[in-house]
């Protein structure tokens, strides 16, 4: 297996025109004189301005702005980035926020940030739990069409979403998808599941793949390339993820998973880099140019996602799919730009409206 030095010499695969792609070549790694260009320094609040290398999110935002804003239940926006993110998405014409939480505290925070809430509906709920339950209720009653997490803990938020009889479960297993805008990758890159399903079974992974493919279709990728990741690209009985990857590919071959091209197991390098795939003698329409990376479990996915964000300068949007409505699920450390991109993706999903677009039935 090539070492780190060999991998660093590989060239990025060429730009592909399907789906959301870059109009220009990927951003160069080397600066003048062959010196490495440093990654952007972290900015307070965990947010970065979108650079010229970030080409995916600007296209997503433009598409979301082409349709009317979507009524969105924003649950407990009591941090600077949570409230700013909702207000920025409203100003961009992506959502119509209904702000749910302790109204006096929300108004005090808004005043301190210089935000005008006069055009927005506020619903007074004293606690995180009450706010989460109210947001879910509004979505179930079809009064709002997107649910957005504010500054409350993810466990509290998802407990309301997953509640039996009164939650937002659909016909499939709920899963999370990161949508990445990576400066050096020529098109959108999705990673699933790095936030909801801790140790998914084979059956769970089948739904995770189906949900991601449905989302890719809404984003304009007609036949997404799905790489099922493991540590190696051969089936090894000692590595469960390789066996499950092979099974998922066979399920796709038998028509149990449709709408995309699946291949696996694939290691990360030969899933996203054509040169790496060629060195390993992999002949596959997926290898080297994946749109979707399906990770073995939450731990590996979460680490991969954060490495892309903090070491590769990537921007990430986060969406929960498979529920009755699209759910914006971002980290409390994510800045307004990530929240705006997530809201844009959720608005596109909500606009699609057809049950097949989000993998669920829409009945109450």
XYZ file of C-alpha atoms in Angstrom:
364
model
C 0.000 0.000 0.000
C 1.484 3.405 -0.965
C 2.695 5.515 1.921
C 1.774 9.109 2.773
C 4.560 10.487 0.559
C 3.276 8.563 -2.473
C -0.293 9.688 -1.850
C 0.714 13.334 -1.596
C 2.119 13.180 -5.131
C -1.074 11.985 -6.742
C -2.925 14.383 -8.969
C -6.578 15.165 -8.519
C -8.970 13.590 -11.061
C -10.390 15.708 -13.867
C -13.541 17.800 -13.689
C -16.775 15.916 -14.468
C -19.718 17.719 -16.019
C -22.547 15.715 -14.438
C -24.433 17.152 -11.482
C -23.002 20.176 -9.672
C -19.528 20.722 -11.090
C -16.884 23.405 -11.234
C -16.613 25.506 -14.357
C -12.895 25.841 -13.775
C -10.127 23.411 -12.864
C -9.644 22.510 -9.178
C -7.666 24.989 -7.089
C -3.907 24.449 -7.272
C -2.003 23.044 -4.327
C 1.256 24.834 -5.019
C 1.829 28.551 -4.961
C 4.540 30.606 -6.608
C 7.923 28.938 -6.591
C 6.413 25.568 -5.726
C 5.768 26.512 -2.096
C 2.713 24.973 -0.487
C -0.231 27.332 -0.081
C -1.389 27.244 3.563
C -4.973 26.459 4.431
C -7.109 29.373 5.627
C -6.598 30.175 9.287
C -9.572 29.462 11.577
C -11.874 32.401 12.176
C -13.628 33.171 15.447
C -17.009 31.482 15.589
C -15.917 28.640 13.347
C -17.000 30.427 10.157
C -15.083 31.244 6.990
C -16.024 33.423 4.068
C -16.667 31.429 0.898
C -13.633 31.746 -1.366
C -13.379 31.373 -5.134
C -12.483 27.725 -4.524
C -15.915 27.093 -2.988
C -18.042 26.591 -6.073
C -20.793 24.219 -4.944
C -22.678 26.191 -2.294
C -23.066 29.299 -4.429
C -24.892 27.174 -7.022
C -27.097 25.593 -4.338
C -27.998 28.985 -2.912
C -28.892 30.349 -6.355
C -31.232 27.403 -6.968
C -32.914 27.788 -3.560
C -33.423 31.518 -4.147
C -35.238 30.788 -7.409
C -38.248 29.453 -5.457
C -40.422 31.064 -2.743
C -39.011 30.942 0.813
C -39.983 27.866 2.834
C -41.767 28.091 6.197
C -39.189 26.805 8.687
C -39.454 26.007 12.396
C -36.213 27.208 13.997
C -35.844 25.510 17.371
C -34.179 27.374 20.244
C -31.973 29.886 18.362
C -30.240 31.220 21.458
C -26.676 31.525 20.197
C -25.176 34.164 17.947
C -24.570 31.803 15.006
C -27.948 30.065 15.335
C -29.938 33.303 15.258
C -27.739 34.941 12.643
C -27.899 31.852 10.455
C -31.704 31.829 10.494
C -31.877 35.559 9.815
C -29.338 35.353 6.992
C -31.296 32.540 5.369
C -34.426 34.688 5.658
C -32.664 37.741 4.195
C -31.420 35.574 1.318
C -35.011 34.592 0.544
C -34.461 30.905 1.358
C -36.688 30.445 4.427
C -39.475 32.145 6.398
C -38.373 31.410 9.965
C -40.660 30.782 12.907
C -38.392 31.283 15.924
C -39.287 28.970 18.810
C -37.918 29.455 22.320
C -37.971 31.930 25.216
C -39.064 35.039 23.330
C -37.580 37.575 25.737
C -34.147 35.944 25.518
C -34.335 35.701 21.729
C -35.254 39.378 21.467
C -32.453 40.380 23.831
C -29.928 38.402 21.781
C -31.230 39.923 18.563
C -30.954 43.441 19.950
C -27.357 42.818 20.930
C -26.570 41.573 17.418
C -28.448 44.376 15.691
C -30.962 41.967 14.124
C -34.505 43.079 13.282
C -37.034 40.361 14.105
C -40.145 42.415 13.353
C -40.900 40.448 10.167
C -40.577 37.058 11.849
C -43.019 35.002 13.925
C -41.840 34.161 17.464
C -43.346 31.331 19.513
C -42.693 31.470 23.257
C -41.424 28.157 24.651
C -39.490 28.189 27.937
C -37.189 25.179 27.565
C -35.198 23.252 24.944
C -37.539 20.280 25.291
C -40.690 22.369 24.868
C -39.234 24.219 21.878
C -38.212 20.970 20.158
C -41.655 19.441 20.726
C -43.353 22.565 19.341
C -41.173 22.590 16.231
C -41.996 18.955 15.532
C -45.706 19.641 16.112
C -45.715 22.497 13.579
C -44.105 20.221 10.991
C -46.554 17.382 11.670
C -49.483 19.782 11.234
C -47.981 20.987 7.929
C -47.677 24.549 9.230
C -43.938 24.484 8.560
C -42.085 22.403 5.980
C -38.525 22.405 7.336
C -37.225 21.862 10.874
C -33.995 23.660 11.842
C -31.903 23.000 14.932
C -30.771 26.056 16.859
C -28.412 26.027 19.838
C -29.981 23.210 21.834
C -28.250 19.859 22.307
C -28.595 17.424 19.410
C -29.839 14.649 21.716
C -32.727 16.833 22.934
C -33.579 17.907 19.402
C -33.491 14.394 17.925
C -35.454 12.928 20.862
C -38.428 15.023 19.772
C -37.893 14.094 16.116
C -37.728 10.365 16.877
C -40.611 10.212 19.371
C -43.100 7.423 18.711
C -46.476 8.528 17.309
C -45.757 12.270 17.691
C -42.341 12.511 16.013
C -41.283 12.851 12.398
C -40.289 9.306 11.494
C -41.097 8.201 7.975
C -41.095 4.858 6.189
C -37.288 4.621 6.073
C -34.601 4.857 8.690
C -33.652 8.480 9.359
C -30.085 9.350 8.400
C -27.774 12.340 8.122
C -25.921 13.612 5.071
C -23.075 16.098 4.971
C -22.913 18.041 1.699
C -19.351 19.253 1.225
C -17.965 22.054 -0.900
C -14.284 21.045 -1.078
C -12.071 23.586 -2.890
C -9.888 20.925 -4.515
C -12.710 18.529 -5.435
C -14.404 19.315 -8.764
C -18.000 18.634 -7.710
C -20.265 18.169 -4.715
C -19.165 15.529 -2.194
C -21.670 13.944 0.190
C -20.788 11.907 3.297
C -23.262 9.703 5.156
C -23.934 8.851 7.961
C -21.672 10.817 10.274
C -24.179 12.182 12.783
C -27.253 10.005 13.485
C -26.680 6.251 13.086
C -23.891 5.129 15.404
C -23.275 1.543 14.231
C -25.676 0.907 11.342
C -26.589 -2.628 10.309
C -26.655 -3.761 6.690
C -30.383 -3.009 6.543
C -29.750 0.438 8.020
C -27.016 1.108 5.478
C -29.349 0.220 2.632
C -31.722 2.982 3.778
C -28.792 5.343 4.344
C -27.728 4.798 0.728
C -31.289 5.220 -0.590
C -31.741 8.465 1.345
C -28.461 9.882 0.032
C -29.310 8.946 -3.551
C -32.698 10.670 -3.243
C -30.995 13.803 -1.943
C -28.461 13.720 -4.775
C -31.310 13.616 -7.296
C -32.830 16.748 -5.760
C -29.422 18.440 -5.992
C -29.371 17.732 -9.716
C -27.151 14.640 -9.853
C -29.082 12.278 -12.099
C -27.048 9.133 -11.404
C -24.855 9.677 -8.341
C -21.689 7.632 -7.928
C -21.803 5.971 -4.507
C -18.589 4.693 -2.905
C -19.027 2.312 0.027
C -15.947 2.989 2.144
C -13.722 0.675 4.141
C -10.022 0.507 4.976
C -9.296 -1.639 1.918
C -10.773 -2.196 -1.507
C -11.005 -5.980 -1.339
C -13.510 -8.133 0.559
C -11.964 -9.413 3.792
C -14.040 -11.692 6.069
C -12.261 -10.153 9.065
C -13.456 -6.626 8.189
C -17.235 -6.420 8.445
C -17.493 -3.185 6.468
C -16.010 -4.856 3.377
C -18.610 -7.627 3.488
C -21.452 -5.149 3.922
C -20.077 -3.008 1.079
C -20.112 -6.018 -1.239
C -23.654 -6.894 -0.109
C -24.900 -3.356 -0.792
C -23.443 -3.507 -4.298
C -25.193 -6.829 -4.895
C -28.460 -5.300 -3.618
C -28.050 -2.539 -6.195
C -27.367 -5.147 -8.878
C -30.596 -6.944 -7.918
C -32.656 -3.730 -7.986
C -33.082 -3.406 -4.211
C -31.243 -0.076 -4.313
C -31.872 2.073 -7.369
C -31.042 5.485 -8.781
C -27.259 5.423 -8.434
C -24.056 3.583 -9.278
C -22.605 1.687 -6.301
C -19.110 0.290 -5.817
C -17.328 -1.026 -2.771
C -15.485 -1.695 -0.743
C -13.314 1.285 -1.670
C -10.677 3.019 0.419
C -10.979 6.795 0.701
C -8.072 7.568 -1.626
C -9.289 5.478 -4.546
C -12.870 6.681 -4.019
C -11.996 10.337 -4.645
C -8.783 10.265 -6.707
C -8.578 8.758 -10.200
C -4.811 8.374 -10.070
C -5.052 6.404 -6.819
C -7.676 4.149 -8.392
C -5.507 3.575 -11.451
C -2.505 2.656 -9.318
C -4.652 0.015 -7.600
C -5.888 -1.192 -11.040
C -9.506 -0.472 -10.156
C -11.830 -0.270 -13.142
C -15.063 1.253 -11.964
C -17.371 4.144 -12.916
C -17.303 5.168 -9.238
C -13.644 4.894 -8.235
C -11.854 8.222 -8.242
C -14.957 10.343 -8.836
C -17.505 9.534 -6.131
C -20.400 11.871 -5.395
C -21.426 10.034 -2.199
C -19.181 8.429 0.411
C -20.950 5.891 2.643
C -18.882 5.428 5.805
C -18.765 2.270 7.951
C -20.023 3.967 11.127
C -20.591 7.301 12.820
C -17.101 7.509 14.341
C -15.227 7.127 11.062
C -17.652 9.419 9.252
C -17.513 12.147 11.867
C -13.712 12.149 11.863
C -13.583 12.231 8.056
C -16.054 15.100 7.881
C -14.188 17.205 10.437
C -10.846 16.526 8.757
C -12.220 17.848 5.475
C -13.593 20.940 7.210
C -10.605 21.853 9.359
C -7.667 20.571 7.282
C -8.918 20.880 3.701
C -10.803 24.176 4.013
C -14.117 22.544 3.087
C -17.534 24.069 3.766
C -20.194 21.661 5.053
C -23.977 21.666 5.051
C -25.833 19.147 7.213
C -29.248 17.621 6.490
C -31.295 14.839 8.079
C -33.281 12.870 5.495
C -35.802 10.066 5.731
C -38.048 12.087 8.062
C -41.425 13.611 7.214
C -39.725 16.944 6.514
C -36.132 17.955 5.785
C -34.225 18.685 8.993
C -31.329 21.121 9.217
C -28.919 19.560 11.706
C -25.712 21.535 12.133
C -23.128 21.569 14.902
C -23.340 24.289 17.526
C -19.858 25.342 16.365
C -20.946 25.796 12.732
C -21.074 29.374 11.511
C -23.822 31.241 9.630
C -22.457 30.206 6.201
C -22.858 26.502 6.988
C -26.351 27.142 8.314
C -27.272 29.148 5.218
C -26.068 26.355 2.925
C -27.929 23.760 4.998
C -31.109 25.842 4.828
C -30.732 26.109 1.045
C -30.485 22.320 0.675
C -33.457 21.793 3.013
C -35.511 24.332 1.058
C -34.756 22.489 -2.181
C -35.894 19.222 -0.572
C -39.074 20.796 0.763
C -39.797 22.374 -2.613
C -39.507 18.971 -4.281
C -42.367 17.843 -1.991
C -42.845 14.443 -3.674
C -42.551 11.549 -1.185
C -39.874 9.919 -3.328
C -37.740 13.048 -3.050
C -37.211 12.540 0.672
C -37.897 8.844 1.036
C -41.052 9.100 3.132
C -44.795 9.259 3.018
C -46.215 12.719 3.658
C -49.412 11.753 5.457
C -50.024 12.988 8.989
